[in-house]
mmCIF file of N, CA and C in Angstrom:
data_model
loop_
_atom_site.group_PDB
_atom_site.id
_atom_site.type_symbol
_atom_site.label_atom_id
_atom_site.label_comp_id
_atom_site.label_asym_id
_atom_site.label_seq_id
_atom_site.Cartn_x
_atom_site.Cartn_y
_atom_site.Cartn_z
ATOM 1 N N MET A 29 89.319 64.753 56.500
ATOM 2 C CA MET A 29 89.819 63.397 56.395
ATOM 3 C C MET A 29 89.064 62.677 55.273
ATOM 4 N N PHE A 30 89.793 61.811 54.568
ATOM 5 C CA PHE A 30 89.211 61.012 53.488
ATOM 6 C C PHE A 30 89.496 59.546 53.803
ATOM 7 N N VAL A 31 88.438 58.739 53.882
ATOM 8 C CA VAL A 31 88.548 57.343 54.298
ATOM 9 C C VAL A 31 88.507 56.424 53.077
ATOM 10 N N ILE A 32 89.463 55.493 53.056
ATOM 11 C CA ILE A 32 89.557 54.511 51.972
ATOM 12 C C ILE A 32 89.592 53.116 52.593
ATOM 13 N N PRO A 33 88.694 52.214 52.175
ATOM 14 C CA PRO A 33 88.759 50.844 52.675
ATOM 15 C C PRO A 33 90.082 50.182 52.260
ATOM 16 N N LYS A 34 90.625 49.363 53.148
ATOM 17 C CA LYS A 34 91.918 48.718 52.916
ATOM 18 C C LYS A 34 91.911 47.892 51.624
ATOM 19 N N LYS A 35 90.827 47.170 51.367
ATOM 20 C CA LYS A 35 90.726 46.348 50.156
ATOM 21 C C LYS A 35 90.815 47.227 48.897
ATOM 22 N N MET A 36 90.181 48.401 48.922
ATOM 23 C CA MET A 36 90.230 49.312 47.791
ATOM 24 C C MET A 36 91.647 49.853 47.603
ATOM 25 N N TYR A 37 92.285 50.217 48.707
ATOM 26 C CA TYR A 37 93.665 50.714 48.653
ATOM 27 C C TYR A 37 94.561 49.662 47.998
ATOM 28 N N LYS A 38 94.419 48.402 48.419
ATOM 29 C CA LYS A 38 95.226 47.328 47.845
ATOM 30 C C LYS A 38 94.956 47.203 46.338
ATOM 31 N N GLY A 39 93.697 47.345 45.933
ATOM 32 C CA GLY A 39 93.352 47.305 44.515
ATOM 33 C C GLY A 39 93.997 48.427 43.726
ATOM 34 N N MET A 40 94.072 49.612 44.324
ATOM 35 C CA MET A 40 94.711 50.751 43.664
ATOM 36 C C MET A 40 96.208 50.499 43.493
ATOM 37 N N VAL A 41 96.846 49.943 44.526
ATOM 38 C CA VAL A 41 98.279 49.642 44.462
ATOM 39 C C VAL A 41 98.537 48.562 43.412
ATOM 40 N N ASP A 42 97.744 47.497 43.431
ATOM 41 C CA ASP A 42 97.914 46.409 42.467
ATOM 42 C C ASP A 42 97.740 46.916 41.029
ATOM 43 N N PHE A 43 96.710 47.710 40.790
ATOM 44 C CA PHE A 43 96.458 48.266 39.461
ATOM 45 C C PHE A 43 97.622 49.148 39.023
ATOM 46 N N SER A 44 98.120 49.986 39.932
ATOM 47 C CA SER A 44 99.231 50.890 39.605
ATOM 48 C C SER A 44 100.494 50.113 39.258
ATOM 49 N N ASN A 45 100.774 49.065 40.009
ATOM 50 C CA ASN A 45 101.946 48.242 39.718
ATOM 51 C C ASN A 45 101.808 47.536 38.371
ATOM 52 N N LYS A 46 100.590 47.133 38.043
ATOM 53 C CA LYS A 46 100.333 46.468 36.756
ATOM 54 C C LYS A 46 100.545 47.435 35.582
ATOM 55 N N GLU A 47 100.231 48.690 35.792
ATOM 56 C CA GLU A 47 100.324 49.697 34.722
ATOM 57 C C GLU A 47 101.740 50.247 34.523
ATOM 58 N N LYS A 48 102.647 49.958 35.482
ATOM 59 C CA LYS A 48 104.021 50.437 35.338
ATOM 60 C C LYS A 48 104.600 49.963 34.017
ATOM 61 N N PRO A 49 105.390 50.790 33.341
ATOM 62 C CA PRO A 49 106.031 52.008 33.826
ATOM 63 C C PRO A 49 105.180 53.263 33.654
ATOM 64 N N ASN A 50 103.929 53.103 33.164
ATOM 65 C CA ASN A 50 103.074 54.273 32.943
ATOM 66 C C ASN A 50 102.267 54.624 34.179
ATOM 67 N N GLU A 51 101.773 55.853 34.214
ATOM 68 C CA GLU A 51 100.878 56.264 35.297
ATOM 69 C C GLU A 51 99.568 55.503 35.161
ATOM 70 N N ALA A 52 99.039 55.077 36.290
ATOM 71 C CA ALA A 52 97.708 54.486 36.347
ATOM 72 C C ALA A 52 96.740 55.598 36.748
ATOM 73 N N CYS A 53 95.469 55.432 36.427
ATOM 74 C CA CYS A 53 94.489 56.448 36.818
ATOM 75 C C CYS A 53 93.139 55.793 37.055
ATOM 76 N N GLY A 54 92.291 56.501 37.788
ATOM 77 C CA GLY A 54 90.970 55.973 38.058
ATOM 78 C C GLY A 54 90.076 56.990 38.740
ATOM 79 N N LEU A 55 88.807 56.657 38.797
ATOM 80 C CA LEU A 55 87.816 57.488 39.475
ATOM 81 C C LEU A 55 87.314 56.738 40.694
ATOM 82 N N ILE A 56 86.887 57.498 41.695
ATOM 83 C CA ILE A 56 86.389 56.898 42.928
ATOM 84 C C ILE A 56 85.019 57.492 43.244
ATOM 85 N N GLY A 57 84.067 56.595 43.410
ATOM 86 C CA GLY A 57 82.726 56.991 43.809
ATOM 87 C C GLY A 57 82.557 56.759 45.298
ATOM 88 N N GLY A 58 81.674 57.549 45.896
ATOM 89 C CA GLY A 58 81.421 57.377 47.319
ATOM 90 C C GLY A 58 80.504 58.444 47.852
ATOM 91 N N VAL A 59 80.599 58.649 49.139
ATOM 92 C CA VAL A 59 79.861 59.700 49.815
ATOM 93 C C VAL A 59 80.891 60.664 50.387
ATOM 94 N N GLU A 60 80.487 61.854 50.701
ATOM 95 C CA GLU A 60 81.431 62.871 51.163
ATOM 96 C C GLU A 60 82.392 62.331 52.215
ATOM 97 N N GLY A 61 83.675 62.376 51.884
ATOM 98 C CA GLY A 61 84.694 61.973 52.840
ATOM 99 C C GLY A 61 84.981 60.488 52.904
ATOM 100 N N ARG A 62 84.296 59.693 52.066
ATOM 101 C CA ARG A 62 84.501 58.241 52.127
ATOM 102 C C ARG A 62 84.429 57.621 50.731
ATOM 103 N N ALA A 63 85.468 56.866 50.381
ATOM 104 C CA ALA A 63 85.500 56.133 49.124
ATOM 105 C C ALA A 63 84.679 54.852 49.263
ATOM 106 N N GLU A 64 83.899 54.534 48.237
ATOM 107 C CA GLU A 64 83.077 53.320 48.255
ATOM 108 C C GLU A 64 83.422 52.370 47.113
ATOM 109 N N ILE A 65 83.801 52.923 45.952
ATOM 110 C CA ILE A 65 84.087 52.074 44.791
ATOM 111 C C ILE A 65 85.177 52.720 43.939
ATOM 112 N N PHE A 66 86.123 51.876 43.503
ATOM 113 C CA PHE A 66 87.243 52.317 42.669
ATOM 114 C C PHE A 66 87.032 51.827 41.243
ATOM 115 N N TYR A 67 87.144 52.734 40.290
ATOM 116 C CA TYR A 67 87.012 52.414 38.876
ATOM 117 C C TYR A 67 88.368 52.619 38.196
ATOM 118 N N PRO A 68 89.118 51.543 37.936
ATOM 119 C CA PRO A 68 90.358 51.699 37.178
ATOM 120 C C PRO A 68 90.020 52.197 35.772
ATOM 121 N N MET A 69 90.805 53.127 35.272
ATOM 122 C CA MET A 69 90.542 53.725 33.962
ATOM 123 C C MET A 69 91.732 53.522 33.036
ATOM 124 N N THR A 70 91.472 53.632 31.728
ATOM 125 C CA THR A 70 92.533 53.558 30.735
ATOM 126 C C THR A 70 93.237 54.899 30.640
ATOM 127 N N ASN A 71 94.561 54.878 30.768
ATOM 128 C CA ASN A 71 95.369 56.087 30.565
ATOM 129 C C ASN A 71 95.702 56.157 29.081
ATOM 130 N N VAL A 72 94.966 56.977 28.348
ATOM 131 C CA VAL A 72 95.188 57.061 26.900
ATOM 132 C C VAL A 72 96.517 57.744 26.573
ATOM 133 N N ASP A 73 97.109 58.465 27.516
ATOM 134 C CA ASP A 73 98.444 59.045 27.297
ATOM 135 C C ASP A 73 99.513 57.958 27.234
ATOM 136 N N LYS A 74 99.281 56.831 27.933
ATOM 137 C CA LYS A 74 100.271 55.747 28.011
ATOM 138 C C LYS A 74 101.663 56.319 28.285
ATOM 139 N N SER A 75 101.765 57.073 29.387
ATOM 140 C CA SER A 75 102.984 57.806 29.712
ATOM 141 C C SER A 75 103.361 57.613 31.175
ATOM 142 N N PRO A 76 104.676 57.597 31.470
ATOM 143 C CA PRO A 76 105.120 57.538 32.861
ATOM 144 C C PRO A 76 105.049 58.904 33.555
ATOM 145 N N ASN A 77 104.710 59.957 32.794
ATOM 146 C CA ASN A 77 104.714 61.320 33.343
ATOM 147 C C ASN A 77 103.375 62.033 33.296
ATOM 148 N N SER A 78 102.360 61.391 32.737
ATOM 149 C CA SER A 78 101.053 62.050 32.664
ATOM 150 C C SER A 78 99.960 61.002 32.448
ATOM 151 N N TYR A 79 98.729 61.460 32.669
ATOM 152 C CA TYR A 79 97.581 60.587 32.406
ATOM 153 C C TYR A 79 96.462 61.406 31.804
ATOM 154 N N PHE A 80 95.642 60.745 31.014
ATOM 155 C CA PHE A 80 94.418 61.322 30.484
ATOM 156 C C PHE A 80 93.444 60.163 30.361
ATOM 157 N N MET A 81 92.320 60.275 31.052
ATOM 158 C CA MET A 81 91.347 59.183 31.071
ATOM 159 C C MET A 81 90.539 59.136 29.781
ATOM 160 N N ASP A 82 90.207 57.919 29.366
ATOM 161 C CA ASP A 82 89.384 57.714 28.187
ATOM 162 C C ASP A 82 88.008 58.361 28.415
ATOM 163 N N PRO A 83 87.631 59.331 27.570
ATOM 164 C CA PRO A 83 86.359 60.055 27.778
ATOM 165 C C PRO A 83 85.121 59.150 27.785
ATOM 166 N N LYS A 84 85.089 58.131 26.923
ATOM 167 C CA LYS A 84 83.922 57.229 26.892
ATOM 168 C C LYS A 84 83.820 56.452 28.200
ATOM 169 N N GLU A 85 84.965 56.007 28.735
ATOM 170 C CA GLU A 85 84.957 55.322 30.022
ATOM 171 C C GLU A 85 84.475 56.259 31.122
ATOM 172 N N GLN A 86 84.904 57.508 31.074
ATOM 173 C CA GLN A 86 84.493 58.476 32.091
ATOM 174 C C GLN A 86 82.980 58.635 32.113
ATOM 175 N N ILE A 87 82.376 58.760 30.960
ATOM 176 C CA ILE A 87 80.919 58.926 30.883
ATOM 177 C C ILE A 87 80.225 57.702 31.468
ATOM 178 N N SER A 88 80.688 56.524 31.100
ATOM 179 C CA SER A 88 80.100 55.283 31.599
ATOM 180 C C SER A 88 80.225 55.185 33.122
ATOM 181 N N VAL A 89 81.391 55.517 33.642
ATOM 182 C CA VAL A 89 81.618 55.467 35.092
ATOM 183 C C VAL A 89 80.746 56.491 35.807
ATOM 184 N N MET A 90 80.646 57.693 35.281
ATOM 185 C CA MET A 90 79.827 58.725 35.929
ATOM 186 C C MET A 90 78.361 58.285 35.992
ATOM 187 N N LYS A 91 77.875 57.632 34.951
ATOM 188 C CA LYS A 91 76.501 57.111 34.964
ATOM 189 C C LYS A 91 76.350 56.046 36.046
ATOM 190 N N ASP A 92 77.351 55.155 36.165
ATOM 191 C CA ASP A 92 77.278 54.099 37.168
ATOM 192 C C ASP A 92 77.320 54.676 38.580
ATOM 193 N N ILE A 93 78.148 55.676 38.781
ATOM 194 C CA ILE A 93 78.223 56.324 40.106
ATOM 195 C C ILE A 93 76.856 56.909 40.479
ATOM 196 N N ARG A 94 76.240 57.625 39.530
ATOM 197 C CA ARG A 94 74.911 58.214 39.788
ATOM 198 C C ARG A 94 73.870 57.125 40.052
ATOM 199 N N LYS A 95 73.929 56.036 39.271
ATOM 200 C CA LYS A 95 72.977 54.932 39.434
ATOM 201 C C LYS A 95 73.070 54.343 40.848
ATOM 202 N N ARG A 96 74.256 54.379 41.430
ATOM 203 C CA ARG A 96 74.473 53.846 42.774
ATOM 204 C C ARG A 96 74.186 54.891 43.869
ATOM 205 N N ASN A 97 73.643 56.043 43.474
ATOM 206 C CA ASN A 97 73.338 57.136 44.407
ATOM 207 C C ASN A 97 74.579 57.628 45.159
ATOM 208 N N MET A 98 75.681 57.701 44.437
ATOM 209 C CA MET A 98 76.924 58.224 44.994
ATOM 210 C C MET A 98 77.364 59.414 44.149
ATOM 211 N N LYS A 99 78.492 59.978 44.545
ATOM 212 C CA LYS A 99 79.121 61.064 43.794
ATOM 213 C C LYS A 99 80.562 60.678 43.495
ATOM 214 N N MET A 100 81.142 61.338 42.491
ATOM 215 C CA MET A 100 82.573 61.190 42.285
ATOM 216 C C MET A 100 83.237 61.973 43.415
ATOM 217 N N VAL A 101 83.952 61.269 44.287
ATOM 218 C CA VAL A 101 84.553 61.920 45.449
ATOM 219 C C VAL A 101 86.072 62.064 45.326
ATOM 220 N N ALA A 102 86.672 61.338 44.366
ATOM 221 C CA ALA A 102 88.122 61.440 44.205
ATOM 222 C C ALA A 102 88.550 61.033 42.803
ATOM 223 N N ILE A 103 89.689 61.577 42.398
ATOM 224 C CA ILE A 103 90.372 61.177 41.177
ATOM 225 C C ILE A 103 91.739 60.664 41.615
ATOM 226 N N PHE A 104 92.088 59.496 41.095
ATOM 227 C CA PHE A 104 93.315 58.810 41.496
ATOM 228 C C PHE A 104 94.292 58.715 40.330
ATOM 229 N N HIS A 105 95.577 58.865 40.641
ATOM 230 C CA HIS A 105 96.610 58.468 39.681
ATOM 231 C C HIS A 105 97.899 58.158 40.417
ATOM 232 N N SER A 106 98.766 57.435 39.718
ATOM 233 C CA SER A 106 100.044 57.047 40.319
ATOM 234 C C SER A 106 101.179 57.876 39.735
ATOM 235 N N HIS A 107 102.243 57.968 40.514
ATOM 236 C CA HIS A 107 103.509 58.530 40.049
ATOM 237 C C HIS A 107 104.524 57.386 40.116
ATOM 238 N N PRO A 108 104.807 56.730 38.980
ATOM 239 C CA PRO A 108 105.752 55.623 38.993
ATOM 240 C C PRO A 108 107.150 56.043 39.463
ATOM 241 N N HIS A 109 107.517 57.270 39.132
ATOM 242 C CA HIS A 109 108.823 57.811 39.516
ATOM 243 C C HIS A 109 108.575 59.198 40.087
ATOM 244 N N GLY A 110 108.772 59.349 41.361
ATOM 245 C CA GLY A 110 108.563 60.649 41.969
ATOM 246 C C GLY A 110 107.666 60.557 43.181
ATOM 247 N N SER A 111 107.520 61.689 43.816
ATOM 248 C CA SER A 111 106.782 61.738 45.074
ATOM 249 C C SER A 111 105.274 61.763 44.848
ATOM 250 N N ALA A 112 104.555 61.522 45.924
ATOM 251 C CA ALA A 112 103.092 61.569 45.905
ATOM 252 C C ALA A 112 102.655 63.007 46.144
ATOM 253 N N TYR A 113 103.028 63.883 45.215
ATOM 254 C CA TYR A 113 102.673 65.301 45.306
ATOM 255 C C TYR A 113 102.306 65.766 43.897
ATOM 256 N N PRO A 114 101.286 66.631 43.772
ATOM 257 C CA PRO A 114 100.837 67.053 42.441
ATOM 258 C C PRO A 114 101.920 67.804 41.660
ATOM 259 N N SER A 115 102.074 67.404 40.405
ATOM 260 C CA SER A 115 102.946 68.147 39.492
ATOM 261 C C SER A 115 102.201 69.408 39.044
ATOM 262 N N GLN A 116 102.892 70.286 38.358
ATOM 263 C CA GLN A 116 102.233 71.486 37.842
ATOM 264 C C GLN A 116 101.130 71.101 36.862
ATOM 265 N N LYS A 117 101.369 70.065 36.067
ATOM 266 C CA LYS A 117 100.331 69.596 35.134
ATOM 267 C C LYS A 117 99.123 69.073 35.907
ATOM 268 N N ASP A 118 99.368 68.352 37.018
ATOM 269 C CA ASP A 118 98.260 67.866 37.848
ATOM 270 C C ASP A 118 97.413 69.040 38.340
ATOM 271 N N VAL A 119 98.067 70.099 38.769
ATOM 272 C CA VAL A 119 97.343 71.294 39.243
ATOM 273 C C VAL A 119 96.561 71.925 38.091
ATOM 274 N N ASN A 120 97.188 72.066 36.947
ATOM 275 C CA ASN A 120 96.529 72.685 35.792
ATOM 276 C C ASN A 120 95.324 71.902 35.300
ATOM 277 N N MET A 121 95.328 70.583 35.519
ATOM 278 C CA MET A 121 94.256 69.725 35.032
ATOM 279 C C MET A 121 93.217 69.390 36.106
ATOM 280 N N ALA A 122 93.292 70.025 37.253
ATOM 281 C CA ALA A 122 92.363 69.737 38.366
ATOM 282 C C ALA A 122 91.072 70.528 38.165
ATOM 283 N N PHE A 123 90.146 69.964 37.411
ATOM 284 C CA PHE A 123 88.905 70.660 37.068
ATOM 285 C C PHE A 123 87.755 70.395 38.034
ATOM 286 N N TYR A 124 87.876 69.373 38.883
ATOM 287 C CA TYR A 124 86.759 68.986 39.739
ATOM 288 C C TYR A 124 87.049 69.274 41.212
ATOM 289 N N PRO A 125 86.026 69.641 41.972
ATOM 290 C CA PRO A 125 86.200 69.907 43.417
ATOM 291 C C PRO A 125 86.135 68.611 44.230
ATOM 292 N N VAL A 126 87.106 67.733 43.983
ATOM 293 C CA VAL A 126 87.178 66.425 44.649
ATOM 294 C C VAL A 126 88.560 66.270 45.262
ATOM 295 N N VAL A 127 88.766 65.161 45.952
ATOM 296 C CA VAL A 127 90.095 64.839 46.479
ATOM 297 C C VAL A 127 90.905 64.219 45.345
ATOM 298 N N TYR A 128 92.125 64.675 45.198
ATOM 299 C CA TYR A 128 93.044 64.114 44.211
ATOM 300 C C TYR A 128 94.012 63.212 44.962
ATOM 301 N N LEU A 129 93.942 61.913 44.664
ATOM 302 C CA LEU A 129 94.788 60.925 45.325
ATOM 303 C C LEU A 129 95.969 60.596 44.424
ATOM 304 N N ILE A 130 97.168 60.645 44.997
ATOM 305 C CA ILE A 130 98.381 60.324 44.242
ATOM 306 C C ILE A 130 99.151 59.259 44.995
ATOM 307 N N LEU A 131 99.474 58.181 44.278
ATOM 308 C CA LEU A 131 100.236 57.080 44.845
ATOM 309 C C LEU A 131 101.637 57.091 44.249
ATOM 310 N N SER A 132 102.645 57.296 45.091
ATOM 311 C CA SER A 132 104.029 57.174 44.649
ATOM 312 C C SER A 132 104.392 55.693 44.688
ATOM 313 N N LEU A 133 104.956 55.199 43.586
ATOM 314 C CA LEU A 133 105.347 53.796 43.519
ATOM 315 C C LEU A 133 106.800 53.586 43.930
ATOM 316 N N GLU A 134 107.485 54.687 44.252
ATOM 317 C CA GLU A 134 108.846 54.554 44.764
ATOM 318 C C GLU A 134 108.772 54.048 46.196
ATOM 319 N N GLU A 135 109.758 53.261 46.588
ATOM 320 C CA GLU A 135 109.776 52.717 47.959
ATOM 321 C C GLU A 135 110.213 53.779 48.946
ATOM 322 N N PRO A 136 109.557 53.912 50.070
ATOM 323 C CA PRO A 136 108.329 53.193 50.416
ATOM 324 C C PRO A 136 107.131 53.821 49.697
ATOM 325 N N GLN A 137 106.237 52.973 49.190
ATOM 326 C CA GLN A 137 105.061 53.496 48.495
ATOM 327 C C GLN A 137 104.249 54.363 49.445
ATOM 328 N N GLU A 138 103.689 55.433 48.878
ATOM 329 C CA GLU A 138 102.943 56.380 49.715
ATOM 330 C C GLU A 138 101.736 56.900 48.953
ATOM 331 N N LEU A 139 100.584 56.925 49.617
ATOM 332 C CA LEU A 139 99.363 57.503 49.057
ATOM 333 C C LEU A 139 99.053 58.778 49.821
ATOM 334 N N ARG A 140 98.855 59.867 49.077
ATOM 335 C CA ARG A 140 98.491 61.150 49.696
ATOM 336 C C ARG A 140 97.300 61.733 48.944
ATOM 337 N N GLY A 141 96.538 62.573 49.643
ATOM 338 C CA GLY A 141 95.371 63.205 49.047
ATOM 339 C C GLY A 141 95.461 64.718 49.126
ATOM 340 N N PHE A 142 94.851 65.386 48.144
ATOM 341 C CA PHE A 142 94.931 66.840 48.062
ATOM 342 C C PHE A 142 93.624 67.436 47.539
ATOM 343 N N ARG A 143 93.329 68.625 48.011
ATOM 344 C CA ARG A 143 92.298 69.479 47.409
ATOM 345 C C ARG A 143 93.085 70.490 46.587
ATOM 346 N N ILE A 144 92.772 70.575 45.315
ATOM 347 C CA ILE A 144 93.510 71.455 44.416
ATOM 348 C C ILE A 144 92.567 72.511 43.866
ATOM 349 N N ASP A 145 92.950 73.775 44.025
ATOM 350 C CA ASP A 145 92.209 74.889 43.430
ATOM 351 C C ASP A 145 93.026 75.363 42.222
ATOM 352 N N ARG A 146 92.596 74.899 41.075
ATOM 353 C CA ARG A 146 93.315 75.191 39.831
ATOM 354 C C ARG A 146 93.396 76.684 39.557
ATOM 355 N N GLU A 147 92.309 77.396 39.814
ATOM 356 C CA GLU A 147 92.266 78.836 39.542
ATOM 357 C C GLU A 147 93.297 79.609 40.372
ATOM 358 N N ARG A 148 93.412 79.240 41.623
ATOM 359 C CA ARG A 148 94.362 79.921 42.522
ATOM 360 C C ARG A 148 95.742 79.267 42.519
ATOM 361 N N GLY A 149 95.810 78.059 41.989
ATOM 362 C CA GLY A 149 97.073 77.335 41.984
ATOM 363 C C GLY A 149 97.469 76.831 43.360
ATOM 364 N N THR A 150 96.460 76.594 44.230
ATOM 365 C CA THR A 150 96.764 76.145 45.589
ATOM 366 C C THR A 150 96.541 74.642 45.732
ATOM 367 N N VAL A 151 97.348 74.058 46.598
ATOM 368 C CA VAL A 151 97.297 72.632 46.887
ATOM 369 C C VAL A 151 97.249 72.477 48.397
ATOM 370 N N LYS A 152 96.179 71.834 48.894
ATOM 371 C CA LYS A 152 96.027 71.628 50.341
ATOM 372 C C LYS A 152 95.912 70.137 50.604
ATOM 373 N N GLU A 153 96.777 69.633 51.478
ATOM 374 C CA GLU A 153 96.775 68.199 51.772
ATOM 375 C C GLU A 153 95.542 67.821 52.595
ATOM 376 N N VAL A 154 95.023 66.628 52.304
ATOM 377 C CA VAL A 154 93.878 66.044 52.995
ATOM 378 C C VAL A 154 94.389 64.791 53.695
ATOM 379 N N GLU A 155 94.040 64.632 54.959
ATOM 380 C CA GLU A 155 94.450 63.439 55.678
ATOM 381 C C GLU A 155 93.737 62.224 55.106
ATOM 382 N N ILE A 156 94.517 61.160 54.878
ATOM 383 C CA ILE A 156 93.988 59.899 54.333
ATOM 384 C C ILE A 156 93.993 58.862 55.453
ATOM 385 N N LYS A 157 92.874 58.141 55.577
ATOM 386 C CA LYS A 157 92.783 57.056 56.545
ATOM 387 C C LYS A 157 92.419 55.785 55.814
ATOM 388 N N ILE A 158 93.289 54.776 55.907
ATOM 389 C CA ILE A 158 93.008 53.467 55.338
ATOM 390 C C ILE A 158 92.410 52.631 56.466
ATOM 391 N N GLU A 159 91.173 52.143 56.239
ATOM 392 C CA GLU A 159 90.543 51.386 57.326
ATOM 393 C C GLU A 159 90.076 50.025 56.854
ATOM 394 N N GLU A 160 89.998 49.118 57.824
ATOM 395 C CA GLU A 160 89.566 47.732 57.560
ATOM 396 C C GLU A 160 88.179 47.709 56.981
#
Protein backbone atom coordinates (compact mmCIF):
# COMPACT_ATOMS: atom_id res chain seq x y z
CA MET A 1 0.00 0.00 0.00
CA PHE A 2 1.13 3.56 -0.77
CA VAL A 3 -0.32 6.39 1.34
CA ILE A 4 -0.86 9.89 -0.02
CA PRO A 5 -2.16 12.78 2.10
CA LYS A 6 -5.42 14.22 0.74
CA LYS A 7 -3.94 17.74 0.46
CA MET A 8 -1.06 16.39 -1.66
CA TYR A 9 -3.46 14.44 -3.88
CA LYS A 10 -5.48 17.63 -4.45
CA GLY A 11 -2.25 19.46 -5.35
CA MET A 12 -1.37 16.78 -7.90
CA VAL A 13 -4.84 17.02 -9.49
CA ASP A 14 -4.74 20.84 -9.57
CA PHE A 15 -1.24 20.85 -11.11
CA SER A 16 -2.27 18.26 -13.72
CA ASN A 17 -5.35 20.25 -14.71
CA LYS A 18 -3.22 23.39 -15.01
CA GLU A 19 -0.76 21.61 -17.33
CA LYS A 20 -3.48 20.33 -19.69
CA PRO A 21 -3.44 19.54 -22.55
CA ASN A 22 0.10 18.28 -21.79
CA GLU A 23 1.14 15.60 -19.33
CA ALA A 24 2.12 16.90 -15.92
CA CYS A 25 4.95 15.27 -13.99
CA GLY A 26 6.59 15.39 -10.61
CA LEU A 27 8.67 13.66 -7.97
CA ILE A 28 7.50 12.59 -4.53
CA GLY A 29 9.67 12.41 -1.46
CA GLY A 30 8.78 10.46 1.63
CA VAL A 31 9.42 7.36 3.64
CA GLU A 32 8.79 3.81 2.49
CA GLY A 33 5.13 3.46 1.62
CA ARG A 34 4.18 7.05 2.42
CA ALA A 35 4.32 10.27 0.40
CA GLU A 36 5.43 13.35 2.35
CA ILE A 37 6.17 16.05 -0.25
CA PHE A 38 5.20 16.60 -3.89
CA TYR A 39 7.55 18.42 -6.26
CA PRO A 40 5.82 19.57 -9.46
CA MET A 41 8.32 19.39 -12.32
CA THR A 42 8.65 20.96 -15.77
CA ASN A 43 7.72 18.60 -18.60
CA VAL A 44 10.32 19.58 -21.19
CA ASP A 45 8.54 17.38 -23.77
CA LYS A 46 5.50 19.71 -23.55
CA SER A 47 3.41 16.84 -24.93
CA PRO A 48 -0.02 15.32 -24.24
CA ASN A 49 1.51 11.85 -24.80
CA SER A 50 4.82 11.89 -22.95
CA TYR A 51 6.88 13.59 -20.28
CA PHE A 52 10.54 14.20 -19.60
CA MET A 53 11.57 16.04 -16.45
CA ASP A 54 14.03 18.91 -16.55
CA PRO A 55 17.37 17.37 -15.45
CA LYS A 56 18.50 20.47 -13.49
CA GLU A 57 15.22 20.47 -11.56
CA GLN A 58 15.64 16.77 -10.84
CA ILE A 59 19.08 17.30 -9.32
CA SER A 60 17.80 20.17 -7.17
CA VAL A 61 14.80 18.14 -5.97
CA MET A 62 16.92 15.08 -5.18
CA LYS A 63 19.22 17.25 -3.04
CA ASP A 64 16.20 18.69 -1.20
CA ILE A 65 14.75 15.23 -0.59
CA ARG A 66 18.07 14.05 0.90
CA LYS A 67 18.35 17.24 3.00
CA ARG A 68 14.94 16.39 4.50
CA ASN A 69 16.15 12.84 5.35
CA MET A 70 13.67 11.29 2.94
CA LYS A 71 13.91 9.23 -0.23
CA MET A 72 12.33 9.55 -3.63
CA VAL A 73 9.40 7.17 -3.14
CA ALA A 74 7.35 7.88 -6.26
CA ILE A 75 7.34 9.40 -9.73
CA PHE A 76 4.09 11.02 -10.82
CA HIS A 77 2.61 11.91 -14.18
CA SER A 78 -0.79 12.51 -15.69
CA HIS A 79 -2.54 11.05 -18.70
CA PRO A 80 -4.72 13.88 -20.05
CA HIS A 81 -6.35 11.45 -22.49
CA GLY A 82 -6.42 7.81 -21.56
CA SER A 83 -6.46 5.49 -18.62
CA ALA A 84 -4.34 5.56 -15.48
CA TYR A 85 -2.21 2.67 -16.73
CA PRO A 86 1.44 2.74 -17.88
CA SER A 87 2.03 3.07 -21.61
CA GLN A 88 4.82 1.06 -23.23
CA LYS A 89 6.97 4.21 -23.12
CA ASP A 90 6.22 4.55 -19.38
CA VAL A 91 7.47 0.98 -18.88
CA ASN A 92 10.57 1.56 -21.02
CA MET A 93 11.45 4.70 -19.05
CA ALA A 94 10.93 3.21 -15.56
CA PHE A 95 14.52 3.37 -14.31
CA TYR A 96 13.88 3.69 -10.57
CA PRO A 97 12.57 1.13 -8.04
CA VAL A 98 9.77 3.44 -6.84
CA VAL A 99 6.00 3.64 -7.16
CA TYR A 100 4.87 5.12 -10.46
CA LEU A 101 1.71 7.16 -9.96
CA ILE A 102 -0.51 7.89 -12.96
CA LEU A 103 -3.48 10.23 -12.85
CA SER A 104 -6.06 9.90 -15.62
CA LEU A 105 -7.73 13.26 -16.24
CA GLU A 106 -10.65 11.67 -18.06
CA GLU A 107 -13.86 11.59 -16.03
CA PRO A 108 -14.02 10.09 -13.56
CA GLN A 109 -10.46 11.08 -12.67
CA GLU A 110 -8.47 8.18 -11.29
CA LEU A 111 -5.07 7.86 -9.60
CA ARG A 112 -3.35 4.47 -9.69
CA GLY A 113 0.09 3.30 -8.60
CA PHE A 114 2.42 0.68 -10.05
CA ARG A 115 5.74 -1.03 -9.48
CA ILE A 116 7.36 -1.37 -12.88
CA ASP A 117 10.23 -3.73 -13.69
CA ARG A 118 11.59 -2.31 -16.91
CA GLU A 119 13.97 -5.22 -17.49
CA ARG A 120 11.21 -7.83 -17.30
CA GLY A 121 8.53 -5.57 -18.73
CA THR A 122 6.23 -6.30 -15.78
CA VAL A 123 3.70 -3.96 -14.22
CA LYS A 124 2.26 -4.68 -10.77
CA GLU A 125 -0.47 -2.49 -9.29
CA VAL A 126 0.06 -0.97 -5.84
CA GLU A 127 -2.91 -0.10 -3.67
CA ILE A 128 -3.23 3.66 -3.16
CA LYS A 129 -4.76 5.14 -0.01
CA ILE A 130 -5.67 8.81 0.14
CA GLU A 131 -5.86 9.85 3.78
CA GLU A 132 -6.75 12.98 5.71
